[in-house]
Short mmCIF file of C-alpha atoms and ligand atoms in Angstrom, two decimals:
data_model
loop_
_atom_site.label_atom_id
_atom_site.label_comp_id
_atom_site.label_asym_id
_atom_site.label_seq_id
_atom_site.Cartn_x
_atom_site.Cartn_y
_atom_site.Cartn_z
CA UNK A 1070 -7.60 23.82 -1.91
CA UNK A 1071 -3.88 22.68 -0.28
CA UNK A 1072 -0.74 22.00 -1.26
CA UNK A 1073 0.87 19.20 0.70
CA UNK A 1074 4.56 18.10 1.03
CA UNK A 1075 4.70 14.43 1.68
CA UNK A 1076 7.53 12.27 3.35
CA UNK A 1077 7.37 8.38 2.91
CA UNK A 1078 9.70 6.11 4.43
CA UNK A 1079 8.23 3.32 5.71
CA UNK A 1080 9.77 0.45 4.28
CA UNK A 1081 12.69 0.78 1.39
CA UNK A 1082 11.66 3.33 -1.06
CA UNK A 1083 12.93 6.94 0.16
CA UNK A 1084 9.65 9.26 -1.37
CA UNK A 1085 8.84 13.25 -1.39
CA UNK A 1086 5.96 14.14 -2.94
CA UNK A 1087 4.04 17.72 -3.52
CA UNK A 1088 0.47 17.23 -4.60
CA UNK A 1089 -2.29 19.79 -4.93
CA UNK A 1090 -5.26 18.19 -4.26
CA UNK A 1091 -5.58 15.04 -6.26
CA UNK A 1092 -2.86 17.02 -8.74
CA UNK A 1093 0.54 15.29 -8.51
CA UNK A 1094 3.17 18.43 -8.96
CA UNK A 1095 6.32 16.12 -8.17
CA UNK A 1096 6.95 12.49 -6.86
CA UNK A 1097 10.54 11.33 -6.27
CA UNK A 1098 10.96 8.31 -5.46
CA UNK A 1099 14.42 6.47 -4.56
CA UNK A 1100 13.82 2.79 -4.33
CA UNK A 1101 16.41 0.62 -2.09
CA UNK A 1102 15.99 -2.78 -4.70
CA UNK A 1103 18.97 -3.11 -5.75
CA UNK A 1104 20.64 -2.66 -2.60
CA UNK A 1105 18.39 -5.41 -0.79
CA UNK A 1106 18.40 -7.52 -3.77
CA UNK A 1107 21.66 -8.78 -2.52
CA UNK A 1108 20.56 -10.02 0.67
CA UNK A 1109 17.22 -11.60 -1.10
CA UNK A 1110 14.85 -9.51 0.69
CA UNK A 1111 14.56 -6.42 3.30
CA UNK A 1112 17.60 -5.64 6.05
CA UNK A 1113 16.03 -2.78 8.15
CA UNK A 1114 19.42 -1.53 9.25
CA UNK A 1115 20.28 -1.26 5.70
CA UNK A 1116 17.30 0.85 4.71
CA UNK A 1117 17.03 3.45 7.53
CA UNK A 1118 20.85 4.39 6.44
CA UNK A 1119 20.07 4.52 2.89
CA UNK A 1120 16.91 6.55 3.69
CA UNK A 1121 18.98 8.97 5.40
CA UNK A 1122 21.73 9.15 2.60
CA UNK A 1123 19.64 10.28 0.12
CA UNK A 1124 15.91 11.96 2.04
CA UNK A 1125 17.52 15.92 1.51
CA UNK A 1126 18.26 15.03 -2.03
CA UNK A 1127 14.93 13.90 -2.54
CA UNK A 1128 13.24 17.18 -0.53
CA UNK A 1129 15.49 19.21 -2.82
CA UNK A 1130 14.26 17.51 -6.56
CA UNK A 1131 10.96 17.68 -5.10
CA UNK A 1132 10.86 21.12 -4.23
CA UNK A 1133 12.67 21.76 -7.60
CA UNK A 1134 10.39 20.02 -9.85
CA UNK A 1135 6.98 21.68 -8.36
CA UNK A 1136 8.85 24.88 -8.75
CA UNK A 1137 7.44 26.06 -5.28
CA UNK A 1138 8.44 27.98 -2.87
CA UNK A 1139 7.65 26.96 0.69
CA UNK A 1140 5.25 29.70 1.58
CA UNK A 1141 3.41 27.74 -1.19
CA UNK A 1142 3.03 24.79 0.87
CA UNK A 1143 0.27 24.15 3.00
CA UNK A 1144 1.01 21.40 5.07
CA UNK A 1145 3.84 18.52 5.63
CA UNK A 1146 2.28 14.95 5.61
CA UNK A 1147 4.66 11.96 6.64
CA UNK A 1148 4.20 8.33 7.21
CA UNK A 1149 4.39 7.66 10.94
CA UNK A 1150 2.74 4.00 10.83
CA UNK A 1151 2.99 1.12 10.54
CA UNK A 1152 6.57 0.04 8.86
CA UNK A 1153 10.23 -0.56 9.62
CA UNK A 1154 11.15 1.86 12.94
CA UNK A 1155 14.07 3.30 11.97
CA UNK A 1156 13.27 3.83 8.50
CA UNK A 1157 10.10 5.73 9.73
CA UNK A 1158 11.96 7.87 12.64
CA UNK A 1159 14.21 9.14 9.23
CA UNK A 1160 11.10 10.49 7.63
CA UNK A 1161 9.65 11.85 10.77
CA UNK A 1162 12.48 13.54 12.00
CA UNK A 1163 12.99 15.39 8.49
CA UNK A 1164 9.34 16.36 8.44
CA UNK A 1165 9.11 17.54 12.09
CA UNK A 1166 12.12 19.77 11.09
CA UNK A 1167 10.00 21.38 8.36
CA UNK A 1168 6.87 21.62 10.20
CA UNK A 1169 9.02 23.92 12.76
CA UNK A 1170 11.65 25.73 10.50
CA UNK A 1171 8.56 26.75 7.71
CA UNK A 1172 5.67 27.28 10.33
CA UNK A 1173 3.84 24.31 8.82
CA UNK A 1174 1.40 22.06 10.51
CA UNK A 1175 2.10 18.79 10.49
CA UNK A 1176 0.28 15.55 9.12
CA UNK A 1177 0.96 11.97 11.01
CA UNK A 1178 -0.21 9.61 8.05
CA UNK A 1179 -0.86 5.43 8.45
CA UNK A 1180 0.50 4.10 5.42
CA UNK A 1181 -2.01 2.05 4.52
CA UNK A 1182 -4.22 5.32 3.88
CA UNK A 1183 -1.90 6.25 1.30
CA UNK A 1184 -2.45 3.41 -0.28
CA UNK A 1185 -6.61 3.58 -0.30
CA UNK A 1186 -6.55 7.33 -1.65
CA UNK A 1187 -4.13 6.40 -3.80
CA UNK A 1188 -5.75 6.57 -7.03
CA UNK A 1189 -7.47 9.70 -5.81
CA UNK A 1190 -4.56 11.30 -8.12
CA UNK A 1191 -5.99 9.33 -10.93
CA UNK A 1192 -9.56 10.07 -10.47
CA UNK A 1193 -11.23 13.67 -9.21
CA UNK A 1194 -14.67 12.08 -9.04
CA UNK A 1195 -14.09 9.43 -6.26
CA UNK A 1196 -15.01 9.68 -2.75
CA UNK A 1197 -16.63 7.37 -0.37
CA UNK A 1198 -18.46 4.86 0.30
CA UNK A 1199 -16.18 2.17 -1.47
CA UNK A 1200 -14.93 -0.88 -0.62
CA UNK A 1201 -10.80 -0.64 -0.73
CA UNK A 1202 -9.08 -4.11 -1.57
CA UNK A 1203 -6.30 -2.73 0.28
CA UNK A 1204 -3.05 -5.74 -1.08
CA UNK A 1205 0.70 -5.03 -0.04
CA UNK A 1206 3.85 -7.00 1.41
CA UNK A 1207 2.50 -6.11 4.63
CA UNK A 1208 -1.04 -6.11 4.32
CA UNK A 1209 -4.38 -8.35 2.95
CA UNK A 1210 -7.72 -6.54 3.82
CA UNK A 1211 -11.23 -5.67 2.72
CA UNK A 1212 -12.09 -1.93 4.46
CA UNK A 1213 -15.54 -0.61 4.16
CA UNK A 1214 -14.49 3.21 3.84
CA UNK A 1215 -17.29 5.92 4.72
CA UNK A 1216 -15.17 9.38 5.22
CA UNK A 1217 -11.52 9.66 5.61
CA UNK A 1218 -10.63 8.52 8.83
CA UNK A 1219 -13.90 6.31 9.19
CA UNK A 1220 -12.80 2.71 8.17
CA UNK A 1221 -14.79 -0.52 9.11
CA UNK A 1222 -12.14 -3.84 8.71
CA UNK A 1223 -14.63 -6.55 6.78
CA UNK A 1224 -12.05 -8.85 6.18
CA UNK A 1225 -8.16 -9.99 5.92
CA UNK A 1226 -5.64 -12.63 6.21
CA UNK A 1227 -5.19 -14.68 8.83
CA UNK A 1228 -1.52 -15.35 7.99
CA UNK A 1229 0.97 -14.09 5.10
CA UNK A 1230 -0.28 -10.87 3.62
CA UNK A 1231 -0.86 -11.27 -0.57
CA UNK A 1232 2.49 -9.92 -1.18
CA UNK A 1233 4.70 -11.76 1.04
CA UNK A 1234 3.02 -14.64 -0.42
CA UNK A 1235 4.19 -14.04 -4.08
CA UNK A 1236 7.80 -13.33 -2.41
CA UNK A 1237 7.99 -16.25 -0.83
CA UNK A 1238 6.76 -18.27 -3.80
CA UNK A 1239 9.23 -16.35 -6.05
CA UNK A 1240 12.05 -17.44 -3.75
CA UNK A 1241 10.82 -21.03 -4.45
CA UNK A 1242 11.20 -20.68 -7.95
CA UNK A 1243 14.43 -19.10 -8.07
CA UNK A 1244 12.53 -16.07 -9.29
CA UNK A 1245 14.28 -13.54 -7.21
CA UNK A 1246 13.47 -10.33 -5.04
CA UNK A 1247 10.58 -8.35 -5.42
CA UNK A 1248 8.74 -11.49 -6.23
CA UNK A 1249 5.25 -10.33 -7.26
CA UNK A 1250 6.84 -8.45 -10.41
CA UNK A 1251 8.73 -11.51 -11.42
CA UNK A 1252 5.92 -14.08 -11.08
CA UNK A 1253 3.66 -11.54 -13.16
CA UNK A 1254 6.17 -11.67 -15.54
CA UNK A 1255 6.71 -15.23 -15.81
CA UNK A 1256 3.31 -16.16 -15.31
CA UNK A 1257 2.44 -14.53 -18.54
CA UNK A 1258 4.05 -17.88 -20.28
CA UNK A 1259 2.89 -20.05 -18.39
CA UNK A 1260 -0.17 -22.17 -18.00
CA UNK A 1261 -2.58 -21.21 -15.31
CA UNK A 1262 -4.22 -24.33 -15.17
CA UNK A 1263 -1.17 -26.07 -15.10
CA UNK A 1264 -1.85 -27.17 -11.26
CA UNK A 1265 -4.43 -26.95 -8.77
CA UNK A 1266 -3.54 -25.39 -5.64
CA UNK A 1267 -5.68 -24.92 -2.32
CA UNK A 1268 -7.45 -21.43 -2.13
CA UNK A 1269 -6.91 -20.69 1.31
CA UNK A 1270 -10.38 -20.67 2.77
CA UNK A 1271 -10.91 -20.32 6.43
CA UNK A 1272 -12.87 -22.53 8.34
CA UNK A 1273 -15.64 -21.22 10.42
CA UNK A 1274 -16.24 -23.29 13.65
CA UNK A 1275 -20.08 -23.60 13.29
CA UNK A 1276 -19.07 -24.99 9.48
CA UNK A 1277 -18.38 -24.06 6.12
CA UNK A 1278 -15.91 -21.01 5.76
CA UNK A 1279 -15.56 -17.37 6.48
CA UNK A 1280 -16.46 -15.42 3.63
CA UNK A 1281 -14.14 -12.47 2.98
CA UNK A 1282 -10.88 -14.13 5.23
CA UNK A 1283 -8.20 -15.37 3.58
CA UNK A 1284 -5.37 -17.98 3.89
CA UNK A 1285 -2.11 -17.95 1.96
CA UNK A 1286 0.14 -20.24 4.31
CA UNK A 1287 -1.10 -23.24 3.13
CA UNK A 1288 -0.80 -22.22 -0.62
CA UNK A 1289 3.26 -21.26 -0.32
CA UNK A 1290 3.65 -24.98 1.53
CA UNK A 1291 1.86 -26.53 -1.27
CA UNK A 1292 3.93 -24.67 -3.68
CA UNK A 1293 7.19 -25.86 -1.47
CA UNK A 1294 6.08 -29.68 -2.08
CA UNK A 1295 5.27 -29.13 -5.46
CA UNK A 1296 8.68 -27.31 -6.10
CA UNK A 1297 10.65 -30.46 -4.49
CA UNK A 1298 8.68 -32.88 -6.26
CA UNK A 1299 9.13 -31.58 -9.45
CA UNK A 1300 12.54 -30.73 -9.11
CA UNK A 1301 13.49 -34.65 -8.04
CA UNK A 1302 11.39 -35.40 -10.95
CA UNK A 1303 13.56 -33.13 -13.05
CA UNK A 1304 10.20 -31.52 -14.60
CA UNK A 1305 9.97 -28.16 -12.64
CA UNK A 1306 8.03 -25.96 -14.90
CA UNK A 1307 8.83 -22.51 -13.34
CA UNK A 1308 6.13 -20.42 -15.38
CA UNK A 1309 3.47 -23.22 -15.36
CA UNK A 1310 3.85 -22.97 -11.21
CA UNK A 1311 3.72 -19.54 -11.25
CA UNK A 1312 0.67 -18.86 -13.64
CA UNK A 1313 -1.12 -21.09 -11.43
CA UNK A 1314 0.24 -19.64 -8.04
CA UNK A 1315 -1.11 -16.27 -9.60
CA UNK A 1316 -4.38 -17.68 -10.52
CA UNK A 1317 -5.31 -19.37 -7.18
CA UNK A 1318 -4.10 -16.07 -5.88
CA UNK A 1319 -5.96 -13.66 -7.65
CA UNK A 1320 -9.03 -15.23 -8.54
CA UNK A 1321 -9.79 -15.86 -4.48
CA UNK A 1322 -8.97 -12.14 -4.26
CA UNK A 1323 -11.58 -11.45 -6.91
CA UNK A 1324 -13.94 -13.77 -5.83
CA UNK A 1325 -14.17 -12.51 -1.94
CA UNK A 1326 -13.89 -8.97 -2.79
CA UNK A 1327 -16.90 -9.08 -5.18
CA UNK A 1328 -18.96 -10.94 -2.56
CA UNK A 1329 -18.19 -8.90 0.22
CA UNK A 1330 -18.92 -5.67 -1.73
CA UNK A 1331 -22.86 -7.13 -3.07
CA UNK A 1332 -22.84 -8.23 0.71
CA UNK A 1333 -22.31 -4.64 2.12
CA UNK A 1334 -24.23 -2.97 -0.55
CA UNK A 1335 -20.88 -0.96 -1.67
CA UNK A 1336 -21.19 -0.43 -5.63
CA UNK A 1337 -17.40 0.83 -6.04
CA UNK A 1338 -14.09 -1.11 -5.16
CA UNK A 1339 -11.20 0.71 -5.09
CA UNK A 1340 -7.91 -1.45 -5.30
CA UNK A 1341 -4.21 -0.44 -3.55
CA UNK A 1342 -1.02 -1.60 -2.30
CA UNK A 1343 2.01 -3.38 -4.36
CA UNK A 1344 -0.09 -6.14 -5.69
CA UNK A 1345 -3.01 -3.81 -7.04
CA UNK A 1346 -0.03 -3.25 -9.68
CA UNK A 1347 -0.67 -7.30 -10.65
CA UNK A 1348 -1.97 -7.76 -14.67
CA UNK A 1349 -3.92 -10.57 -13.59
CA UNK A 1350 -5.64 -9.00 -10.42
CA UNK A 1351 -6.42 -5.77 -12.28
CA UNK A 1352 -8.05 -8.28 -15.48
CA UNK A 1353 -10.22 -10.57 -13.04
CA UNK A 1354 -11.35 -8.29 -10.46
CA UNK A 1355 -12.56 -5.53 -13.32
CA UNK A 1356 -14.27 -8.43 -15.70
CA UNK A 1357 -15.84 -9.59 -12.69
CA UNK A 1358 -17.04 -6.43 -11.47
CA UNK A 1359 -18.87 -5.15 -14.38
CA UNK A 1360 -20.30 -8.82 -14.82
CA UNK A 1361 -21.77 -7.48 -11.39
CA UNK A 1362 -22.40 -4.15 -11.95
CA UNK A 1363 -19.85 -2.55 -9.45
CA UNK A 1364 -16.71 -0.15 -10.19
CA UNK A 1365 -13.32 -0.92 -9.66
CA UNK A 1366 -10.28 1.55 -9.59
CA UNK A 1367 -6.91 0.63 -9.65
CA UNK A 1368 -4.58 3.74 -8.89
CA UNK A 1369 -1.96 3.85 -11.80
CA UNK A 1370 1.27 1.68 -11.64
CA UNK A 1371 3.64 3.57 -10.73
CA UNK A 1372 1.34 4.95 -7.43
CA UNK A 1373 0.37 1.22 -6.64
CA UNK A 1374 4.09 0.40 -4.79
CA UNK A 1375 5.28 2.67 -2.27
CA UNK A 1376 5.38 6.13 -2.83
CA UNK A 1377 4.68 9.62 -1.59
CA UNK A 1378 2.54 11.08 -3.87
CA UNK A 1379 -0.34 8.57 -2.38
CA UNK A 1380 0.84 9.54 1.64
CA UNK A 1381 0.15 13.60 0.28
CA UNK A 1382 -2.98 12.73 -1.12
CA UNK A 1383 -4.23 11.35 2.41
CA UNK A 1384 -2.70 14.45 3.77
CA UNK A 1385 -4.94 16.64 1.51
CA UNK A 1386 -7.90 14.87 2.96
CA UNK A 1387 -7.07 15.13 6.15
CA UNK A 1388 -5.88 18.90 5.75
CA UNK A 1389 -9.31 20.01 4.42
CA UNK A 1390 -10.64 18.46 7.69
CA UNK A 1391 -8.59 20.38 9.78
CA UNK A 1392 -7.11 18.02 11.42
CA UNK A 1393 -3.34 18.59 12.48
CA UNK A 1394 -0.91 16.36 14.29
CA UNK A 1395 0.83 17.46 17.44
CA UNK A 1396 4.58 18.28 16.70
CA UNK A 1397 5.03 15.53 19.94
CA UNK A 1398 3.93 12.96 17.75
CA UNK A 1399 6.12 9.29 17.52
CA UNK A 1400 6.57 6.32 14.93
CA UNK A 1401 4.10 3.27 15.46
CA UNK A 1402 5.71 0.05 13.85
CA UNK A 1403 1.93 -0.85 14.39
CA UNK A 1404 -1.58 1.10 14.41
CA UNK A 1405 -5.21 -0.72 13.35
CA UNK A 1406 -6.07 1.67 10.04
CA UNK A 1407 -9.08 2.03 12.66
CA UNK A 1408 -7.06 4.28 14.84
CA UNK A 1409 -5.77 6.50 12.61
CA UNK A 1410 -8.16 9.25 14.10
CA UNK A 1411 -5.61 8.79 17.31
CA UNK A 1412 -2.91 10.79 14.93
CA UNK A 1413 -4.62 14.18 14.98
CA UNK A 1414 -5.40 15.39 18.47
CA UNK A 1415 -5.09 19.40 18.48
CA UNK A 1416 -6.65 21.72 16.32
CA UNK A 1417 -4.65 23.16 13.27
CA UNK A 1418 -4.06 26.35 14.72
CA UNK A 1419 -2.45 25.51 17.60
CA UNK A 1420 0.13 23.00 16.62
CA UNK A 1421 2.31 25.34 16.12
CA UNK A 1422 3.33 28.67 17.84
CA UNK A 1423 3.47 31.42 15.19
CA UNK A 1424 5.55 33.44 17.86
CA UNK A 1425 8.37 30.83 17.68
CA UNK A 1426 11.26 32.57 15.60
O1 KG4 B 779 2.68 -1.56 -1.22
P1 KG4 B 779 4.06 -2.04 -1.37
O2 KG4 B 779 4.99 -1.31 -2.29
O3 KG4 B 779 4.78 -2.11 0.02
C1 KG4 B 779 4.13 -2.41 1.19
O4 KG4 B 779 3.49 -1.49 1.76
O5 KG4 B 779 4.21 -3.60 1.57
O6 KG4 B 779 3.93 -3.57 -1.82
C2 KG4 B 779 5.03 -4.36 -2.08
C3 KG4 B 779 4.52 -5.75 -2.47
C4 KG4 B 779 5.66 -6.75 -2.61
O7 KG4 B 779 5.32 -7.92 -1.89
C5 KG4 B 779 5.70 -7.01 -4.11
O8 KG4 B 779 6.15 -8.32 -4.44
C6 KG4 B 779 4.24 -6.80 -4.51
O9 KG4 B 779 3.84 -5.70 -3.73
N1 KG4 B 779 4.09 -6.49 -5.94
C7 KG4 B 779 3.40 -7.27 -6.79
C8 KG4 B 779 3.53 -6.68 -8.07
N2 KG4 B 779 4.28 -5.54 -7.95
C9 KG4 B 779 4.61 -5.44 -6.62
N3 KG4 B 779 2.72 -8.42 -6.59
C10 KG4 B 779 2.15 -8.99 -7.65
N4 KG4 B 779 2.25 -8.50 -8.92
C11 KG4 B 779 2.91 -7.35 -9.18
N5 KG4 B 779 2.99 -6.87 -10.41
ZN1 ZN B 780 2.97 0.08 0.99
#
């Protein structure tokens, strides 16, 4: 059993998080939208100041809310990789400070494993080996996971992750920032064989393509030429575009996920990152995995975008291991999810000095 206290701050949503196993007992999160909506996407600066404004507030609701008491907690996990630097140093620097005033050890976490054992707090039965269709601003990959801390990358993109790609294409049509939301939105009246749009597919030199690699560059400029076309036309038919953007999208996704999984003999998929939240990603990718006899999770909505709930969920499983991070330990604005092991070097014991105060 632990109790874990989780920090994320990665990007621009301030989150604290207590979770008891795969129980959630509170989740705040404080998302920066609004504030970056007026710029029409992310200004670092901007979010590592708001972080720090309102991170104690967030601690204190969070503490409030799992009506705990810190000899309660276990363990304080915090996102240390990859993401924005100084948003990340904000989180850090408030965790490190519990870790030493409450005798705690402390958890290093990569982001991207919240996002894979994120609907661990949806599901008490899961556990490896799955393959995690891991799909977020930042990130497009397919991870073979055997243990926590043991990942195998299978396959990615090789330019725009899935989620920049539906921002970008929602600044195209005037659809405004986050993008993925608002195409999901408008896609849902529009037609999504409207247009046909390239799928992205890699070339392989020795011929043919790379199964389970993916492309979205080319899509987004074909959407770009599309866009000017129609609009000279006068004919642009903003939820036409974007139920097809959203098909090509997700239907590749689908497509090279199931493949890769029959490939690797892997019989459960588990789905996370912003896009996982995505009503046609979630339709596809489940019809087509019981038409092959595989399971697919999606972790609930609200746990898909950024929060901390997921980040104290990976610290559970790395707690139970007994695997601590040293108090000495620095922000990574990059870290291969196959070095996460690199985080926890000292035993959980030792990390910190019980003779301190
Ligand atoms: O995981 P996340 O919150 O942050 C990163 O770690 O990057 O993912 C954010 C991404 C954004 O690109 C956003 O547009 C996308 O997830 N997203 C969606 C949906 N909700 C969020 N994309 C498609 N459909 C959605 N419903
Ligand atoms: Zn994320």
């Amino acid at each position: 059993m632990a109790i874990i206290l989780a920090i994320e701050t990665s990007c621009d949503e301030t989150g604290v998080a207590i979770v008891k196993n795969r129980h959630i007992l509170s989740n705040i999160v404080a998302s920066q939208i609004d504030i970056h909506q007026r710029y029409g996407g992310i200004v670092p600066e901007v979010a590592s100041r708001q972080h720090l404004e309102v991170i104690n507030a967030c601690l204190e609701q969070a503490m409030e809310q799992a009506h705990l008491g810190w000899d309660e907690i276990d363990g304080i996990a915090v996102t240390v990789a990859p993401g924005l630097m100084g948003a990340l140093l904000v989180g850090l620097a408030t965790a490190k400070t519990l870790a030493m005033v409450h005798h705690k050890p402390l958890l290093g976490i990569h982001h991207l494993e919240g996002h894979i054992y994120a609907s661990y707090l949806s599901d008490p039965q899961l556990n490896p080996p799955f393959l995690c269709l891991l799909v977020s601003g930042g990130h497009t990959s397919l991870i073979s996971v055997q243990g926590c801390g043991d990942y195998q990358m299978l396959g990615g993109t090789r330019d725009d992750a899935v989620g920049e790609a539906f921002d970008k294409t929602a600044r195209l049509l005037g659809l405004g920032y986050p993008g993925g939301p608002a195409i999901d939105r408008a896609a849902k009246q529009g037609n999504p064989d409207a247009y046909q749009l390239p799928e992205g597919k890699v070339s392989h030199p020795q011929g043919g393509y790379y199964p389970y690699e993916f492309s979205f560059s080319g899509l987004k400029t074909a959407v770009s030429r599309l866009v000017n076309q129609l609009e000279s036309q006068g004919k642009l038919a903003v939820n036409d575009l974007a139920a097809s953007f959203q098909e090509t999208v997700t239907r590749s996704l689908s497509e090279r996920t199931i493949a890769c999984a029959l490939d690797h003999g892997l019989d459960t998929i588990v789905v996370g990152g912003g896009v996982a939240a995505n009503g046609s990603l979630r339709e596809k990718l489940t019809a087509k995995a019981r038409e092959n006899g595989l399971r697919v999770h999606f972790p609930a909505m609200k746990l898909c975008t950024d929060n901390a709930a997921m980040i104290a969920c990976a610290g559970v499983q790395h707690y139970l291991r007994d695997r601590v991070s040293p108090l000495s330990i620095t922000a990574t604005s990059r870290l291969p999810l196959t070095e996460v092991m690199s985080l926890y070097e000292i035993p959980k014991q030792l990390s910190i000095p019980k003779n301190m105060s």
